[in-house]
Amino acid sequence: MEYNFRLIEKKWQDWWKENKVYKVSNTSDKPKYYVLDMFPYPSGAGLHVGHPLGYIASDIYSRYKRLKGFNVLHPMGFDSFGLPAEQYAIETGQHPAETTKKNIATFKSQLDKIGFCYDWDREVQTSDPNYYKWTQKIFLELYNSYFCNTQQKARPIADLITKYEKQGSKHFSAEQWNGFSDAEKEEWLMQRRLAFSKFGEVNWCEALGTVLANDEVVNGVSERGGHPVEKKKMRQWYLRITAYAERLLQGLETLDFSDSMKEMQRNWIGRSEGAEVSFKVHSPQSTVDGRLLTVYTTRPDTIFGVDFMVLAPELDYILDIASAEQKQAVEEYIQYVKSRSDRERQAEVKQVTGCFTGAYAINPFNGKQIPIYIAEYVLAGYGTGAIMAVPCGDERDFKFSQHFNISVTNIIGNAFNGTEANPTKDAVLQNSDYLNGLVMRDAMKVASDKIEEMGIGKRKVNYRMRDAGFSRQRYWGEPFPIVWKEGVPTALTENDLPLELPHVEKYGPGPDGEGPLANITEWVNTPEGRRETSTMPGYAGSSWYFLRYMDPNNDKEFVSKEASDYWNSVDLYIGGTEHAVGHLLYSRMWTKVLFDLGNISFDEPFKKLLNQGMIQGSSRFVYRVQPSTAFGEKDVNSTQIFISFDINEKLSSGEINSKWLFEKISTLSKELSDWHNQNNDIPTYTINKLHVDVNIVDGVELDIEAFKKWKNGEYANAEFILEDGKYICGVETEKMSKSKYNTVNPDELCDKYGADTFRMYEMFLGPVEQSKPWDTKGIEGVHRFIRKMWRLFYSDSTFKNNETIAGKPIWTNDTPTAEELKVLHKTIKKIDEDTERFSYNTAVSAFMVCVNELADLKCNKKQILEQVLILLTPYAPHIAEELWNALGNEGSILDAKYPVFNPQLLVESSKEYPVSINGKMRTTLTFALDAAQADIEKEVLANDIVQKWLEGNQPKKIIFVKGKMINVVI
RNA sequence: GCGGGUGUGGUGAAAUUGGUAGACACGCCAGACUUAGGAUCUGGUGCCGCGAGGCAUGGGGGUUCGAGUCCCUCCACCCGCACCA
């Protein structure tokens, strides 16, 4: 009986399905464990071998935990709202719901082929009304909540309204509040709601016809498609994530994320400690004389080094400050800044621009008069939009001072060399009055104290993070449960949900930058007012999906308290690093809000995060010789001559020349040969390196016949100049993508080698977290291992063992020897440890070692093999089930008892010691573990090899570490 | 520029606490069995050297009886962030 993985895998996948082996209950005596994959966007391209890497890793861990006695939740679903389906709809007219449905079906069948243990009964799809009903509900929770600064948590907005009615606020009295119109009240409430709407500058992308989030804009162009992005003012929805900045930052301490991941989030949150300081405007003839300008600084210790002040050009009071003489220049500069897109500003970061306002400010510490400038390098949205410039300590300030000829005050003595700023905190302050002699680091506290004492400012913590834009002018997303009437929003109630997406015929944008929904007047206009026409962004549905898996069919709540209390937060979350700041921060925020509001009782969604690396493509190249136009354009294109890799190398190194090449080519192409004979000349040529489909290359050798059929026979007439009778391709590691013809489809590998082989090979490639190139060739090794293991159970016609009959089971019930038990228990220990620490590549190699050793021992004993099968289950579930069953066991091997390591079986009585001379290993000697050190030393010194190195001398000393090594120092 | 990470054979990689560097595979080289093999099995394979031996974990230095592992320094590559005061 051959190892027939096709039959075996089909058989068990069907059996698992029929018997609901992966169905998970919310009630169990076992401890719970929640393993989650970042759910995929179901793109039309299907899966390539890079996608399942994380899924395999999580599947192994899920099965392992189940074997170890946990009730394991391991669900899967689809993040099915999003731009690509909509763009496809624009191009083809196919409804996104249709393409999404089709794509999901493809994804599921691909995933099922690999044999994952998902409980599909818990599947979620973010574009399903039964799901997005609850996304809309949570939006309403956010809308109807505010962040209470005293309690540092979300509370119902009703509490705030009650407070306003009874006590008012610092902006208005209770009487005033009660006299406000609905519109006026709403205006105040909007400033506190966690989901709120305001006019804001948004990233408008003309080409995509939509607004993009900050993290969807990369270097001034759209992340998708690379289209230019500019600023536009629109009414937008936002999430007040800034309110949670501090808690998001603090929460990181409790999480098991990688350092780089935490660092990225810290960076994004961008906390900085400093102080706000007010400077008086000095402008005697003007009305603004004496007005206070507040700057934000992280370096109050440098306040005596302030030589000028810079304001963001966007601030509304700039023109009030500007002097009569400078007014025109200031206006021109403001115009200039407005005309500049983010893209230009980012491209020209090093260029100094700015404009003097004609006004001065007074340094409150020394009364010095300093000029006030405006410049685009100061951002309106950060701090107060105003800075105090200290050119001796800040590079940008220094450059600015050079450009505008402002003299620089040196407060750090020799630490400043006059040609560049020194941002040190360790210099001793000079020219700084009462701070003189202090190290800057220490002076920061002293200066802050003084600022507060003088009443001219206060300590202040700032965050770089901005509130998250939550509106998209798109069709394929969750509609907002909001109706507008005369500029005042009204929220729908839960009974109105889900507010379903209406059907549209066209997916193009609506008027004035609105989304496609604005075109459907019968949907937009309701008796209660006009519906919000933007939809929610992609991260809406993914910010809480981990909760829905816990209780997917609940039609009363998005998750019941019982279910969320039982499953609690995700124990292990596996996915790529690309969501470091987007998805992970948003879902952390939503979790905290829902925790504050009492919906769930944990405030971090993911305890441990494991980032799988990217699988890169290993591209293959062919080298096409193209004679230049001298030979004639028509013929250039019809010539299909390809040279092998080495020949191209030799050509570029000059080892062979064009003459050699063209003599070769003349034998292949009649036209060329004719031309060659007529002109008696060598045409010039270029070599074009072309991607070739990796699937028609065996290792590096091109399958010439397949190549001729490739691309519908585009190269059917190709001629080749070979090396050693083979066409060898060039190799490069690149991102895996269709256009580079380096994608490998997991389905094909499962068909050819089986899912078990595929799973183990993906893990065998290297550490899960690491990026590595895909090499299909290596899969053979893992496949050999699995077949070798099969042959421990069954003899087959090719297994050269004459004592057994081909195709017959060969396992026995004999009692294992000590040696066999040693192999088993060594493996138990290694697999258990490696699986626990996600070192799956070494675990696979441990299985190989185990099978190699058992084969060498000719061990076909059931008692040993059965245990190995249990260990193997997480990695190769199909073959494990098959053999487990064949051995006479009932039910799924997942319900077997995980083997327990017995250290006593590995206890050795002796050890083969490495014997080093001066730390260099020269020989080995075996001693009993209880041998006396004196005896060992004596015997070591008597050893021939040691004697040789000693050359008759006595050793300086002998290092002996029991059970480890011996080192003779000469 | 700032932050995080990685450098080990021809290739993917092991070496969990400082203790036999290169496990396990791919590839390659021999050989066996075969009509045949892209099947299977056996042996070999870091580099230099006939050999004894020497040299090897990006380079240089240090600590140590002993360093891939710890410290200093330099270099290269990858990934984030980037006028955030």
PDB file of C-alpha atoms in Angstrom, chain A residues 377-524:
ATOM      1  CA  TYR A 377       7.952  73.550   8.786  1.00  0.00           C
ATOM      2  CA  VAL A 378       5.829  74.320  11.809  1.00  0.00           C
ATOM      3  CA  LEU A 379       2.659  72.250  11.763  1.00  0.00           C
ATOM      4  CA  ALA A 380      -0.632  73.768  12.835  1.00  0.00           C
ATOM      5  CA  GLY A 381      -1.929  70.460  14.107  1.00  0.00           C
ATOM      6  CA  TYR A 382       0.773  69.722  16.632  1.00  0.00           C
ATOM      7  CA  GLY A 383       1.228  71.370  20.017  1.00  0.00           C
ATOM      8  CA  THR A 384       0.069  74.968  19.762  1.00  0.00           C
ATOM      9  CA  GLY A 385       1.222  75.425  16.187  1.00  0.00           C
ATOM     10  CA  ALA A 386       3.919  77.740  17.456  1.00  0.00           C
ATOM     11  CA  ILE A 387       7.505  77.120  18.491  1.00  0.00           C
ATOM     12  CA  MET A 388      10.303  78.947  20.206  1.00  0.00           C
ATOM     13  CA  ALA A 389      13.346  78.509  18.014  1.00  0.00           C
ATOM     14  CA  VAL A 390      16.690  77.640  19.564  1.00  0.00           C
ATOM     15  CA  PRO A 391      19.132  77.530  16.659  1.00  0.00           C
ATOM     16  CA  CYS A 392      22.150  76.349  18.629  1.00  0.00           C
ATOM     17  CA  GLY A 393      20.292  73.221  19.689  1.00  0.00           C
ATOM     18  CA  ASP A 394      17.899  72.402  16.862  1.00  0.00           C
ATOM     19  CA  GLU A 395      18.950  71.640  13.342  1.00  0.00           C
ATOM     20  CA  ARG A 396      15.852  73.066  11.632  1.00  0.00           C
ATOM     21  CA  ASP A 397      15.966  76.209  13.723  1.00  0.00           C
ATOM     22  CA  PHE A 398      19.652  76.565  12.906  1.00  0.00           C
ATOM     23  CA  LYS A 399      19.099  76.239   9.170  1.00  0.00           C
ATOM     24  CA  PHE A 400      16.288  78.745   9.412  1.00  0.00           C
ATOM     25  CA  SER A 401      18.496  81.206  11.281  1.00  0.00           C
ATOM     26  CA  GLN A 402      21.208  80.886   8.624  1.00  0.00           C
ATOM     27  CA  HIS A 403      18.694  81.438   5.834  1.00  0.00           C
ATOM     28  CA  PHE A 404      17.253  84.585   7.423  1.00  0.00           C
ATOM     29  CA  ASN A 405      20.511  85.875   8.912  1.00  0.00           C
ATOM     30  CA  ILE A 406      19.375  85.693  12.505  1.00  0.00           C
ATOM     31  CA  SER A 407      22.242  85.765  14.973  1.00  0.00           C
ATOM     32  CA  VAL A 408      22.553  82.670  17.121  1.00  0.00           C
ATOM     33  CA  THR A 409      22.789  82.787  20.905  1.00  0.00           C
ATOM     34  CA  ASN A 410      25.070  80.074  22.178  1.00  0.00           C
ATOM     35  CA  ILE A 411      23.982  78.623  25.501  1.00  0.00           C
ATOM     36  CA  ILE A 412      26.075  75.444  25.403  1.00  0.00           C
ATOM     37  CA  GLY A 413      29.628  76.778  25.045  1.00  0.00           C
ATOM     38  CA  ASN A 414      32.030  74.411  23.292  1.00  0.00           C
ATOM     39  CA  ALA A 415      29.245  71.958  22.548  1.00  0.00           C
ATOM     40  CA  PHE A 416      28.157  74.332  19.792  1.00  0.00           C
ATOM     41  CA  ASN A 417      30.614  74.707  16.938  1.00  0.00           C
ATOM     42  CA  GLY A 418      28.855  77.498  15.058  1.00  0.00           C
ATOM     43  CA  THR A 419      28.311  75.474  11.907  1.00  0.00           C
ATOM     44  CA  GLU A 420      25.658  73.037  13.000  1.00  0.00           C
ATOM     45  CA  ALA A 421      23.166  72.682  15.806  1.00  0.00           C
ATOM     46  CA  ASN A 422      23.833  70.275  18.647  1.00  0.00           C
ATOM     47  CA  PRO A 423      20.670  68.743  20.096  1.00  0.00           C
ATOM     48  CA  THR A 424      22.490  67.388  23.139  1.00  0.00           C
ATOM     49  CA  LYS A 425      20.932  67.167  26.589  1.00  0.00           C
ATOM     50  CA  ASP A 426      24.272  66.662  28.291  1.00  0.00           C
ATOM     51  CA  ALA A 427      25.948  70.034  27.807  1.00  0.00           C
ATOM     52  CA  VAL A 428      26.402  72.500  30.667  1.00  0.00           C
ATOM     53  CA  LEU A 429      24.305  75.623  30.225  1.00  0.00           C
ATOM     54  CA  GLN A 430      25.825  79.075  29.807  1.00  0.00           C
ATOM     55  CA  ASN A 431      24.311  82.485  29.066  1.00  0.00           C
ATOM     56  CA  SER A 432      21.274  81.186  30.853  1.00  0.00           C
ATOM     57  CA  ASP A 433      20.981  83.240  33.996  1.00  0.00           C
ATOM     58  CA  TYR A 434      19.884  81.022  36.876  1.00  0.00           C
ATOM     59  CA  LEU A 435      20.277  77.882  34.786  1.00  0.00           C
ATOM     60  CA  ASN A 436      24.006  78.522  34.261  1.00  0.00           C
ATOM     61  CA  GLY A 437      26.186  75.602  35.263  1.00  0.00           C
ATOM     62  CA  LEU A 438      23.390  73.089  35.160  1.00  0.00           C
ATOM     63  CA  VAL A 439      23.485  70.064  32.875  1.00  0.00           C
ATOM     64  CA  MET A 440      20.622  70.503  30.398  1.00  0.00           C
ATOM     65  CA  ARG A 441      19.014  67.215  31.392  1.00  0.00           C
ATOM     66  CA  ASP A 442      18.662  68.496  34.964  1.00  0.00           C
ATOM     67  CA  ALA A 443      17.825  72.045  33.929  1.00  0.00           C
ATOM     68  CA  MET A 444      14.646  70.820  32.211  1.00  0.00           C
ATOM     69  CA  LYS A 445      12.951  70.238  35.539  1.00  0.00           C
ATOM     70  CA  VAL A 446      14.239  73.476  37.036  1.00  0.00           C
ATOM     71  CA  ALA A 447      13.019  75.501  34.057  1.00  0.00           C
ATOM     72  CA  SER A 448       9.604  73.809  34.047  1.00  0.00           C
ATOM     73  CA  ASP A 449       9.181  74.522  37.734  1.00  0.00           C
ATOM     74  CA  LYS A 450      10.101  78.157  37.137  1.00  0.00           C
ATOM     75  CA  ILE A 451       7.647  78.460  34.225  1.00  0.00           C
ATOM     76  CA  GLU A 452       4.800  77.210  36.386  1.00  0.00           C
ATOM     77  CA  GLU A 453       5.911  79.312  39.327  1.00  0.00           C
ATOM     78  CA  MET A 454       5.971  82.473  37.187  1.00  0.00           C
ATOM     79  CA  GLY A 455       2.512  81.607  35.885  1.00  0.00           C
ATOM     80  CA  ILE A 456       3.589  81.920  32.261  1.00  0.00           C
ATOM     81  CA  GLY A 457       2.950  78.334  31.299  1.00  0.00           C
ATOM     82  CA  LYS A 458       2.608  74.763  32.422  1.00  0.00           C
ATOM     83  CA  ARG A 459       3.947  71.289  31.898  1.00  0.00           C
ATOM     84  CA  LYS A 460       2.210  69.562  29.015  1.00  0.00           C
ATOM     85  CA  VAL A 461       2.166  66.142  27.436  1.00  0.00           C
ATOM     86  CA  ASN A 462       1.540  66.052  23.699  1.00  0.00           C
ATOM     87  CA  TYR A 463       0.734  63.219  21.342  1.00  0.00           C
ATOM     88  CA  ARG A 464       1.544  63.035  17.690  1.00  0.00           C
ATOM     89  CA  MET A 465      -1.425  60.762  16.976  1.00  0.00           C
ATOM     90  CA  ARG A 466      -4.483  62.375  15.383  1.00  0.00           C
ATOM     91  CA  ASP A 467      -8.103  61.386  15.552  1.00  0.00           C
ATOM     92  CA  ALA A 468      -8.874  58.689  13.037  1.00  0.00           C
ATOM     93  CA  GLY A 469     -10.873  59.611   9.957  1.00  0.00           C
ATOM     94  CA  PHE A 470     -13.885  57.332   9.783  1.00  0.00           C
ATOM     95  CA  SER A 471     -15.661  58.349   6.557  1.00  0.00           C
ATOM     96  CA  ARG A 472     -15.090  56.951   3.099  1.00  0.00           C
ATOM     97  CA  GLN A 473     -16.796  58.294  -0.008  1.00  0.00           C
ATOM     98  CA  ARG A 474     -17.368  54.754  -1.174  1.00  0.00           C
ATOM     99  CA  TYR A 475     -20.117  52.245  -1.743  1.00  0.00           C
ATOM    100  CA  TRP A 476     -18.771  48.928  -0.476  1.00  0.00           C
ATOM    101  CA  GLY A 477     -18.705  49.596   3.263  1.00  0.00           C
ATOM    102  CA  GLU A 478     -21.041  49.887   6.239  1.00  0.00           C
ATOM    103  CA  PRO A 479     -23.614  52.712   5.877  1.00  0.00           C
ATOM    104  CA  PHE A 480     -23.718  55.084   8.825  1.00  0.00           C
ATOM    105  CA  PRO A 481     -26.868  54.810  10.936  1.00  0.00           C
ATOM    106  CA  ILE A 482     -27.186  58.587  10.819  1.00  0.00           C
ATOM    107  CA  VAL A 483     -29.738  60.955   9.313  1.00  0.00           C
ATOM    108  CA  TRP A 484     -29.063  64.671   8.918  1.00  0.00           C
ATOM    109  CA  LYS A 485     -31.670  67.349   9.286  1.00  0.00           C
ATOM    110  CA  GLU A 486     -30.649  70.980   8.899  1.00  0.00           C
ATOM    111  CA  GLY A 487     -27.088  70.155   9.757  1.00  0.00           C
ATOM    112  CA  VAL A 488     -27.988  68.220  12.911  1.00  0.00           C
ATOM    113  CA  PRO A 489     -27.338  64.492  12.967  1.00  0.00           C
ATOM    114  CA  THR A 490     -29.812  62.031  14.409  1.00  0.00           C
ATOM    115  CA  ALA A 491     -28.770  58.508  15.203  1.00  0.00           C
ATOM    116  CA  LEU A 492     -30.950  55.593  14.229  1.00  0.00           C
ATOM    117  CA  THR A 493     -31.997  53.305  17.047  1.00  0.00           C
ATOM    118  CA  GLU A 494     -30.972  49.682  17.346  1.00  0.00           C
ATOM    119  CA  ASN A 495     -34.359  48.635  15.993  1.00  0.00           C
ATOM    120  CA  ASP A 496     -33.568  50.334  12.708  1.00  0.00           C
ATOM    121  CA  LEU A 497     -30.469  48.203  12.260  1.00  0.00           C
ATOM    122  CA  PRO A 498     -29.072  46.879  10.116  1.00  0.00           C
ATOM    123  CA  LEU A 499     -29.286  49.830   7.807  1.00  0.00           C
ATOM    124  CA  GLU A 500     -28.613  47.840   4.674  1.00  0.00           C
ATOM    125  CA  LEU A 501     -26.664  48.994   1.694  1.00  0.00           C
ATOM    126  CA  PRO A 502     -29.087  49.835  -1.071  1.00  0.00           C
ATOM    127  CA  HIS A 503     -28.591  48.295  -4.448  1.00  0.00           C
ATOM    128  CA  VAL A 504     -26.938  50.578  -6.978  1.00  0.00           C
ATOM    129  CA  GLU A 505     -26.495  50.368 -10.709  1.00  0.00           C
ATOM    130  CA  LYS A 506     -23.405  52.549 -10.909  1.00  0.00           C
ATOM    131  CA  TYR A 507     -20.491  52.707  -8.523  1.00  0.00           C
ATOM    132  CA  GLY A 508     -19.076  56.047  -9.576  1.00  0.00           C
ATOM    133  CA  PRO A 509     -18.754  58.864  -7.035  1.00  0.00           C
ATOM    134  CA  GLY A 510     -21.622  61.132  -6.167  1.00  0.00           C
ATOM    135  CA  PRO A 511     -21.615  64.936  -6.508  1.00  0.00           C
ATOM    136  CA  ASP A 512     -19.240  67.209  -4.543  1.00  0.00           C
ATOM    137  CA  GLY A 513     -16.926  64.417  -3.513  1.00  0.00           C
ATOM    138  CA  GLU A 514     -19.719  62.440  -1.930  1.00  0.00           C
ATOM    139  CA  GLY A 515     -19.842  58.695  -2.315  1.00  0.00           C
ATOM    140  CA  PRO A 516     -21.972  56.636  -4.723  1.00  0.00           C
ATOM    141  CA  LEU A 517     -24.797  56.438  -2.178  1.00  0.00           C
ATOM    142  CA  ALA A 518     -25.492  60.140  -2.745  1.00  0.00           C
ATOM    143  CA  ASN A 519     -26.766  59.224  -6.210  1.00  0.00           C
ATOM    144  CA  ILE A 520     -29.644  57.110  -4.864  1.00  0.00           C
ATOM    145  CA  THR A 521     -32.064  59.841  -3.947  1.00  0.00           C
ATOM    146  CA  GLU A 522     -34.866  57.490  -2.889  1.00  0.00           C
ATOM    147  CA  TRP A 523     -32.558  55.952  -0.308  1.00  0.00           C
ATOM    148  CA  VAL A 524     -30.892  59.177   0.788  1.00  0.00           C
TER     149      VAL A 524
END
